[in-house]
Amino acid sequence: MKIALIKGDGIGPEVINQALKVLDAVSKKFRCSFEYQEVLMGGRAIDETGVPLPAETLYICKKSDAVILGAVGGPKWDNLSGSQRPEAGLLGIRKALDVFANLRPAMLFPQLKSASSLKEEILADGLDIMVVRELTGGAYFGEKKRVKTENGIKAWDTMEYSSYEIERVTRIAFSIAKKRKNKVTIVDKANVLESSRLWREVTGNVSKGYPEVEVSYMYVDNAAMQLVRNPGQFDVILTENLFGDILSDEASMLTGSMGMLPSASIGAHKTGIFEPIHGSAPDLAGKDIANPLAAILSCGMMLKYGFNMEKESNAVFEAVNSVLDNGFRTVDIMQPGMIKVGTETMGSLVAESV
């Protein structure tokens, strides 16, 4: 399998290097091979090439079977214009690879229940939610404009969707639900937004092809409340780009640390993007304290959703679970009586456990 590596900025290179240790262990155990090619994107790309997403990076990513991506950005580049910021590279690569479905699991490892921001009685049944977020449409990609008016500057971002865009991500969400608990909650704002009303029409039509899947609808403001009130009611949450960005971050904090959560962005073509959801955290860079487990679990998602390597993916998850069972913790998930380890040691422990 050919994998493009975008290690990124801040702690990105550190956590991705640990994930590669684990992939090397998977390669040895299951006799499979991965070929890596490192390319530039984000702040480092700006420094070295003047743009956040060089053409060469796109070319290599399109030829690869998957992209492993570290975090990009940081205060160093905050004063650049929107199209020149590191984050513009993220939007650009998602669009170019046509990865229209972002999979964001919010899963609470039982060993870390006390680290959650929720009371343990609310988490009694555990937490295992998959947020499926449409990734290449909506307000992030619609028309953006500013004009001067007699009342000052007026600005707008257009939230727009086609039935085609909605249908294709809905089919992915329902397919995932069939492998889980056959339950999908579709989150929108159909009492106000015309685009949300279209979402209801299209998802309703698609759902007829999945009679075994239970479907419900929820307004986004209520969904935000229910996530902290009773998260156990959710299995698969399907929603548009802006709402998904917000809700998936909220769901991630229920698990205790963003350093534990992976993500996958997949689409119509073979090349998906697999990345930890945490930021570049430049204040942590080079200190051997960043949690690499989200990056490691992102590679586990790559094995499952990118390469259909189920047993190899399970081996990564089981290795992380075993290391946590043995009491090893990075500083962000440290608990009394546990063993604090750094980035490098955590990566080595998971690789050894594989």
Tab-separated table of C-alpha atoms in Angstrom:
chain	number	residue	atom	x	y	z
A	1	MET	CA	0.000	0.000	0.000
A	2	LYS	CA	1.352	3.426	-0.960
A	3	ILE	CA	0.835	6.017	1.761
A	4	ALA	CA	1.480	9.765	1.489
A	5	LEU	CA	2.709	11.223	4.775
A	6	ILE	CA	1.880	14.804	5.706
A	7	LYS	CA	3.445	15.137	9.134
A	8	GLY	CA	2.412	18.764	9.449
A	9	ASP	CA	3.263	21.326	12.101
A	10	GLY	CA	3.683	21.468	15.871
A	11	ILE	CA	3.267	18.031	17.424
A	12	GLY	CA	2.240	16.547	14.076
A	13	PRO	CA	5.610	14.968	13.225
A	14	GLU	CA	6.014	13.528	16.745
A	15	VAL	CA	2.670	11.735	16.868
A	16	ILE	CA	2.833	10.543	13.261
A	17	ASN	CA	6.275	9.039	13.863
A	18	GLN	CA	4.804	6.972	16.698
A	19	ALA	CA	1.927	5.854	14.477
A	20	LEU	CA	4.469	4.650	11.916
A	21	LYS	CA	6.104	2.499	14.598
A	22	VAL	CA	2.777	0.773	15.096
A	23	LEU	CA	2.218	0.310	11.349
A	24	ASP	CA	5.681	-1.250	11.123
A	25	ALA	CA	4.655	-3.702	13.854
A	26	VAL	CA	1.443	-4.491	11.950
A	27	SER	CA	3.485	-5.020	8.791
A	28	LYS	CA	5.765	-7.544	10.506
A	29	LYS	CA	2.960	-9.419	12.256
A	30	PHE	CA	0.600	-9.732	9.311
A	31	ARG	CA	3.201	-9.818	6.529
A	32	CYS	CA	1.874	-6.800	4.685
A	33	SER	CA	3.879	-3.861	3.395
A	34	PHE	CA	3.456	-0.097	3.421
A	35	GLU	CA	5.420	2.302	1.245
A	36	TYR	CA	5.674	5.873	2.545
A	37	GLN	CA	6.378	9.135	0.764
A	38	GLU	CA	6.536	12.327	2.801
A	39	VAL	CA	5.055	15.512	1.316
A	40	LEU	CA	4.431	19.057	2.552
A	41	MET	CA	1.234	20.825	3.580
A	42	GLY	CA	0.309	23.546	6.050
A	43	GLY	CA	2.717	25.884	7.796
A	44	ARG	CA	5.834	23.973	6.869
A	45	ALA	CA	4.762	24.033	3.211
A	46	ILE	CA	4.242	27.807	3.419
A	47	ASP	CA	7.736	28.265	4.834
A	48	GLU	CA	9.399	26.072	2.219
A	49	THR	CA	7.288	26.695	-0.904
A	50	GLY	CA	5.210	29.813	-0.216
A	51	VAL	CA	1.832	28.018	-0.464
A	52	PRO	CA	-0.102	25.818	1.993
A	53	LEU	CA	-0.771	23.040	-0.533
A	54	PRO	CA	1.914	22.592	-3.200
A	55	ALA	CA	0.967	21.024	-6.523
A	56	GLU	CA	3.512	18.238	-5.979
A	57	THR	CA	1.773	17.269	-2.735
A	58	LEU	CA	-1.575	16.946	-4.490
A	59	TYR	CA	-0.027	14.926	-7.297
A	60	ILE	CA	1.566	12.412	-4.915
A	61	CYS	CA	-1.520	12.171	-2.689
A	62	LYS	CA	-3.735	11.385	-5.681
A	63	LYS	CA	-1.395	8.544	-6.677
A	64	SER	CA	-1.372	7.090	-3.154
A	65	ASP	CA	-3.721	4.572	-1.554
A	66	ALA	CA	-4.115	6.712	1.580
A	67	VAL	CA	-2.933	9.917	3.221
A	68	ILE	CA	-1.813	10.046	6.842
A	69	LEU	CA	-2.050	13.621	8.071
A	70	GLY	CA	-0.688	15.275	11.189
A	71	ALA	CA	-2.031	18.576	12.501
A	72	VAL	CA	-1.307	21.792	10.602
A	73	GLY	CA	-1.204	25.449	11.564
A	74	GLY	CA	-0.086	27.552	14.494
A	75	PRO	CA	0.308	31.149	15.689
A	76	LYS	CA	3.265	31.687	13.367
A	77	TRP	CA	0.909	31.810	10.365
A	78	ASP	CA	-2.177	33.392	11.969
A	79	ASN	CA	-1.703	36.777	10.267
A	80	LEU	CA	-1.829	35.380	6.733
A	81	SER	CA	-4.900	35.900	4.550
A	82	GLY	CA	-7.496	33.136	4.443
A	83	SER	CA	-6.345	31.564	1.192
A	84	GLN	CA	-2.738	31.494	2.369
A	85	ARG	CA	-3.292	30.109	5.858
A	86	PRO	CA	-2.277	26.499	6.645
A	87	GLU	CA	-5.953	25.557	7.046
A	88	ALA	CA	-6.545	26.412	3.383
A	89	GLY	CA	-4.417	23.389	2.598
A	90	LEU	CA	-6.865	21.178	4.511
A	91	LEU	CA	-9.866	22.425	2.562
A	92	GLY	CA	-7.928	22.127	-0.671
A	93	ILE	CA	-6.809	18.539	-0.214
A	94	ARG	CA	-10.276	17.415	0.894
A	95	LYS	CA	-11.798	18.932	-2.216
A	96	ALA	CA	-9.093	17.596	-4.534
A	97	LEU	CA	-9.375	14.030	-3.213
A	98	ASP	CA	-13.190	14.287	-3.088
A	99	VAL	CA	-13.316	12.948	0.473
A	100	PHE	CA	-16.867	13.964	1.258
A	101	ALA	CA	-17.528	11.903	4.406
A	102	ASN	CA	-15.685	12.574	7.640
A	103	LEU	CA	-15.919	9.747	10.185
A	104	ARG	CA	-15.349	10.902	13.744
A	105	PRO	CA	-15.730	8.213	16.397
A	106	ALA	CA	-16.262	9.384	19.965
A	107	MET	CA	-15.483	6.287	21.957
A	108	LEU	CA	-14.723	6.222	25.650
A	109	PHE	CA	-12.202	3.599	26.652
A	110	PRO	CA	-13.486	2.112	29.932
A	111	GLN	CA	-10.118	2.716	31.578
A	112	LEU	CA	-10.589	6.473	31.040
A	113	LYS	CA	-14.181	6.889	32.254
A	114	SER	CA	-13.098	9.098	35.148
A	115	ALA	CA	-11.311	11.440	32.726
A	116	SER	CA	-14.569	12.363	30.979
A	117	SER	CA	-16.168	15.717	31.703
A	118	LEU	CA	-19.475	13.914	32.322
A	119	LYS	CA	-20.582	12.252	35.543
A	120	GLU	CA	-19.995	8.521	35.652
A	121	GLU	CA	-23.702	7.778	36.102
A	122	ILE	CA	-24.390	9.446	32.738
A	123	LEU	CA	-21.700	7.245	31.181
A	124	ALA	CA	-23.008	4.070	32.799
A	125	ASP	CA	-23.667	2.396	29.455
A	126	GLY	CA	-20.404	3.609	27.979
A	127	LEU	CA	-19.953	5.852	24.973
A	128	ASP	CA	-19.533	4.787	21.369
A	129	ILE	CA	-20.748	7.351	18.835
A	130	MET	CA	-19.821	7.722	15.179
A	131	VAL	CA	-20.329	11.214	13.764
A	132	VAL	CA	-20.561	11.183	9.967
A	133	ARG	CA	-20.010	14.729	8.732
A	134	GLU	CA	-20.444	15.884	5.140
A	135	LEU	CA	-17.069	17.406	4.367
A	136	THR	CA	-16.966	19.228	1.043
A	137	GLY	CA	-20.169	21.288	0.934
A	138	GLY	CA	-22.149	23.755	2.998
A	139	ALA	CA	-21.044	27.133	4.274
A	140	TYR	CA	-17.340	26.248	4.229
A	141	PHE	CA	-17.386	25.860	0.450
A	142	GLY	CA	-20.304	28.085	-0.599
A	143	GLU	CA	-20.005	31.625	-1.937
A	144	LYS	CA	-18.298	34.048	0.443
A	145	LYS	CA	-18.416	37.780	-0.015
A	146	ARG	CA	-18.079	41.190	1.620
A	147	VAL	CA	-19.593	44.440	0.396
A	148	LYS	CA	-19.772	47.965	1.755
A	149	THR	CA	-23.239	49.263	2.560
A	150	GLU	CA	-24.631	52.388	4.192
A	151	ASN	CA	-24.822	50.347	7.405
A	152	GLY	CA	-21.196	49.290	7.252
A	153	ILE	CA	-19.611	46.150	5.863
A	154	LYS	CA	-21.918	43.252	5.049
A	155	ALA	CA	-20.552	39.714	4.800
A	156	TRP	CA	-22.086	36.346	4.002
A	157	ASP	CA	-21.243	32.679	3.621
A	158	THR	CA	-23.672	30.613	1.559
A	159	MET	CA	-24.764	27.232	2.914
A	160	GLU	CA	-25.697	25.242	-0.157
A	161	TYR	CA	-26.161	21.558	-0.933
A	162	SER	CA	-27.250	19.473	-3.887
A	163	SER	CA	-29.312	16.318	-3.517
A	164	TYR	CA	-26.345	14.389	-4.972
A	165	GLU	CA	-24.006	15.592	-2.211
A	166	ILE	CA	-26.507	14.647	0.479
A	167	GLU	CA	-27.338	11.255	-0.994
A	168	ARG	CA	-23.767	10.006	-1.265
A	169	VAL	CA	-22.812	10.819	2.336
A	170	THR	CA	-26.132	9.406	3.567
A	171	ARG	CA	-25.377	6.074	1.942
A	172	ILE	CA	-22.035	5.921	3.744
A	173	ALA	CA	-23.675	6.729	7.097
A	174	PHE	CA	-26.328	4.036	6.624
A	175	SER	CA	-23.727	1.472	5.554
A	176	ILE	CA	-21.756	2.166	8.726
A	177	ALA	CA	-24.924	1.945	10.832
A	178	LYS	CA	-25.603	-1.541	9.432
A	179	LYS	CA	-22.288	-2.677	10.937
A	180	ARG	CA	-23.104	-1.101	14.292
A	181	LYS	CA	-26.542	-0.788	15.951
A	182	ASN	CA	-28.703	-0.005	12.903
A	183	LYS	CA	-29.513	3.464	14.196
A	184	VAL	CA	-28.979	6.873	12.552
A	185	THR	CA	-29.827	10.298	13.962
A	186	ILE	CA	-29.898	13.006	11.274
A	187	VAL	CA	-29.093	16.435	12.713
A	188	ASP	CA	-30.233	19.617	10.959
A	189	LYS	CA	-32.057	22.927	11.410
A	190	ALA	CA	-35.034	22.212	9.164
A	191	ASN	CA	-37.301	24.602	11.071
A	192	VAL	CA	-35.201	27.504	9.721
A	193	LEU	CA	-32.926	26.454	6.849
A	194	GLU	CA	-34.046	25.470	3.360
A	195	SER	CA	-30.889	23.410	2.886
A	196	SER	CA	-31.855	21.378	5.962
A	197	ARG	CA	-35.301	20.750	4.532
A	198	LEU	CA	-33.619	19.333	1.430
A	199	TRP	CA	-31.505	17.126	3.716
A	200	ARG	CA	-34.700	15.708	5.228
A	201	GLU	CA	-36.199	14.997	1.816
A	202	VAL	CA	-33.118	13.261	0.429
A	203	THR	CA	-32.224	11.283	3.558
A	204	GLY	CA	-35.846	10.163	3.809
A	205	ASN	CA	-35.725	8.802	0.274
A	206	VAL	CA	-32.376	7.060	0.821
A	207	SER	CA	-33.581	5.492	4.076
A	208	LYS	CA	-36.224	3.502	2.159
A	209	GLY	CA	-33.377	1.370	0.853
A	210	TYR	CA	-32.283	0.535	4.405
A	211	PRO	CA	-35.476	-0.667	6.137
A	212	GLU	CA	-33.487	-2.326	8.930
A	213	VAL	CA	-31.966	1.016	10.026
A	214	GLU	CA	-33.899	3.086	12.571
A	215	VAL	CA	-33.939	6.764	11.522
A	216	SER	CA	-34.670	9.824	13.649
A	217	TYR	CA	-34.239	13.565	13.150
A	218	MET	CA	-33.043	16.156	15.652
A	219	TYR	CA	-32.460	19.914	15.478
A	220	VAL	CA	-28.814	20.815	15.964
A	221	ASP	CA	-29.373	22.900	19.111
A	222	ASN	CA	-31.182	20.001	20.767
A	223	ALA	CA	-28.502	17.565	19.598
A	224	ALA	CA	-25.808	19.685	21.247
A	225	MET	CA	-27.769	19.532	24.504
A	226	GLN	CA	-28.538	15.816	24.262
A	227	LEU	CA	-24.867	14.953	23.713
A	228	VAL	CA	-24.071	16.113	27.236
A	229	ARG	CA	-27.407	15.093	28.757
A	230	ASN	CA	-27.714	11.539	27.426
A	231	PRO	CA	-24.987	10.620	24.909
A	232	GLY	CA	-25.846	6.928	25.105
A	233	GLN	CA	-28.959	7.504	22.968
A	234	PHE	CA	-26.798	8.075	19.875
A	235	ASP	CA	-25.087	5.579	17.619
A	236	VAL	CA	-24.474	7.138	14.167
A	237	ILE	CA	-25.008	10.888	13.836
A	238	LEU	CA	-25.261	12.190	10.258
A	239	THR	CA	-25.080	15.925	9.611
A	240	GLU	CA	-23.815	18.661	7.303
A	241	ASN	CA	-20.380	20.274	7.361
A	242	LEU	CA	-20.729	23.182	9.803
A	243	PHE	CA	-22.930	21.348	12.308
A	244	GLY	CA	-20.667	18.306	12.077
A	245	ASP	CA	-17.567	20.352	12.789
A	246	ILE	CA	-19.092	21.657	16.022
A	247	LEU	CA	-20.850	18.507	17.221
A	248	SER	CA	-17.901	16.194	16.584
A	249	ASP	CA	-15.650	18.430	18.689
A	250	GLU	CA	-18.267	18.461	21.450
A	251	ALA	CA	-18.575	14.674	21.309
A	252	SER	CA	-14.807	14.306	21.426
A	253	MET	CA	-14.559	16.091	24.764
A	254	LEU	CA	-16.940	13.578	26.340
A	255	THR	CA	-14.136	11.047	26.050
A	256	GLY	CA	-11.762	12.952	28.308
A	257	SER	CA	-9.063	14.020	25.860
A	258	MET	CA	-8.830	15.027	22.209
A	259	GLY	CA	-5.525	13.149	22.232
A	260	MET	CA	-7.486	9.892	22.119
A	261	LEU	CA	-9.619	10.484	19.049
A	262	PRO	CA	-8.925	9.551	15.436
A	263	SER	CA	-10.750	10.422	12.236
A	264	ALA	CA	-11.135	9.217	8.679
A	265	SER	CA	-12.196	11.183	5.610
A	266	ILE	CA	-13.348	8.966	2.762
A	267	GLY	CA	-15.122	9.406	-0.553
A	268	ALA	CA	-15.777	8.040	-3.988
A	269	HIS	CA	-12.145	7.278	-4.826
A	270	LYS	CA	-9.573	5.014	-3.230
A	271	THR	CA	-7.553	7.680	-1.414
A	272	GLY	CA	-8.795	8.596	2.050
A	273	ILE	CA	-7.289	10.966	4.619
A	274	PHE	CA	-6.638	9.665	8.128
A	275	GLU	CA	-5.734	12.108	10.891
A	276	PRO	CA	-5.955	12.725	14.638
A	277	ILE	CA	-8.494	15.414	15.457
A	278	HIS	CA	-6.307	17.416	17.824
A	279	GLY	CA	-4.573	20.594	16.717
A	280	SER	CA	-0.893	21.234	16.168
A	281	ALA	CA	-0.398	22.320	19.826
A	282	PRO	CA	2.887	24.157	19.168
A	283	ASP	CA	3.330	24.763	22.910
A	284	LEU	CA	3.715	20.984	23.364
A	285	ALA	CA	6.000	20.382	20.392
A	286	GLY	CA	9.392	18.848	21.114
A	287	LYS	CA	8.648	18.139	24.778
A	288	ASP	CA	7.810	14.419	24.468
A	289	ILE	CA	4.443	14.916	26.194
A	290	ALA	CA	1.914	14.825	23.329
A	291	ASN	CA	-0.496	11.883	23.251
A	292	PRO	CA	0.126	9.803	20.086
A	293	LEU	CA	-2.855	7.472	20.549
A	294	ALA	CA	-5.196	9.490	18.312
A	295	ALA	CA	-2.665	9.289	15.477
A	296	ILE	CA	-2.176	5.568	16.109
A	297	LEU	CA	-5.930	4.934	16.125
A	298	SER	CA	-6.261	6.992	12.924
A	299	CYS	CA	-3.941	4.484	11.284
A	300	GLY	CA	-6.208	1.768	12.672
A	301	MET	CA	-9.104	3.468	10.880
A	302	MET	CA	-6.995	3.594	7.719
A	303	LEU	CA	-6.517	-0.155	7.884
A	304	LYS	CA	-10.267	-0.704	8.341
A	305	TYR	CA	-11.893	1.892	6.118
A	306	GLY	CA	-9.088	2.506	3.637
A	307	PHE	CA	-7.673	-0.966	3.074
A	308	ASN	CA	-10.435	-3.304	4.360
A	309	MET	CA	-7.886	-4.905	6.704
A	310	GLU	CA	-10.237	-5.738	9.565
A	311	LYS	CA	-8.026	-8.010	11.657
A	312	GLU	CA	-5.056	-5.685	11.316
A	313	SER	CA	-7.224	-2.760	12.417
A	314	ASN	CA	-8.502	-4.753	15.388
A	315	ALA	CA	-4.921	-5.520	16.376
A	316	VAL	CA	-4.164	-1.800	16.646
A	317	PHE	CA	-7.251	-1.138	18.764
A	318	GLU	CA	-6.501	-4.124	21.013
A	319	ALA	CA	-2.906	-2.983	21.446
A	320	VAL	CA	-4.029	0.475	22.609
A	321	ASN	CA	-6.543	-1.135	24.948
A	322	SER	CA	-3.859	-3.415	26.387
A	323	VAL	CA	-1.443	-0.552	27.049
A	324	LEU	CA	-4.187	1.375	28.860
A	325	ASP	CA	-5.092	-1.774	30.833
A	326	ASN	CA	-1.487	-1.962	31.989
A	327	GLY	CA	-1.774	1.542	33.452
A	328	PHE	CA	0.323	3.578	31.034
A	329	ARG	CA	-0.850	7.158	30.474
A	330	THR	CA	0.375	10.319	28.785
A	331	VAL	CA	-0.007	13.526	30.776
A	332	ASP	CA	-3.372	14.501	29.252
A	333	ILE	CA	-5.042	11.289	30.489
A	334	MET	CA	-2.959	10.783	33.638
A	335	GLN	CA	-4.810	9.394	36.648
A	336	PRO	CA	-3.725	8.655	40.233
A	337	GLY	CA	-1.841	5.399	40.509
A	338	MET	CA	-1.089	5.180	36.788
A	339	ILE	CA	2.316	5.242	35.069
A	340	LYS	CA	3.095	8.483	33.233
A	341	VAL	CA	4.976	8.057	29.947
A	342	GLY	CA	5.983	10.343	27.108
A	343	THR	CA	5.139	10.375	23.430
A	344	GLU	CA	7.984	8.104	22.355
A	345	THR	CA	7.429	5.521	25.071
A	346	MET	CA	3.680	5.344	24.461
A	347	GLY	CA	4.255	4.710	20.763
A	348	SER	CA	6.800	1.983	21.523
A	349	LEU	CA	4.503	0.301	24.039
A	350	VAL	CA	1.634	0.101	21.549
A	351	ALA	CA	3.950	-1.211	18.823
A	352	GLU	CA	5.277	-3.892	21.178
A	353	SER	CA	1.723	-4.842	22.157
A	354	VAL	CA	0.786	-5.370	18.497
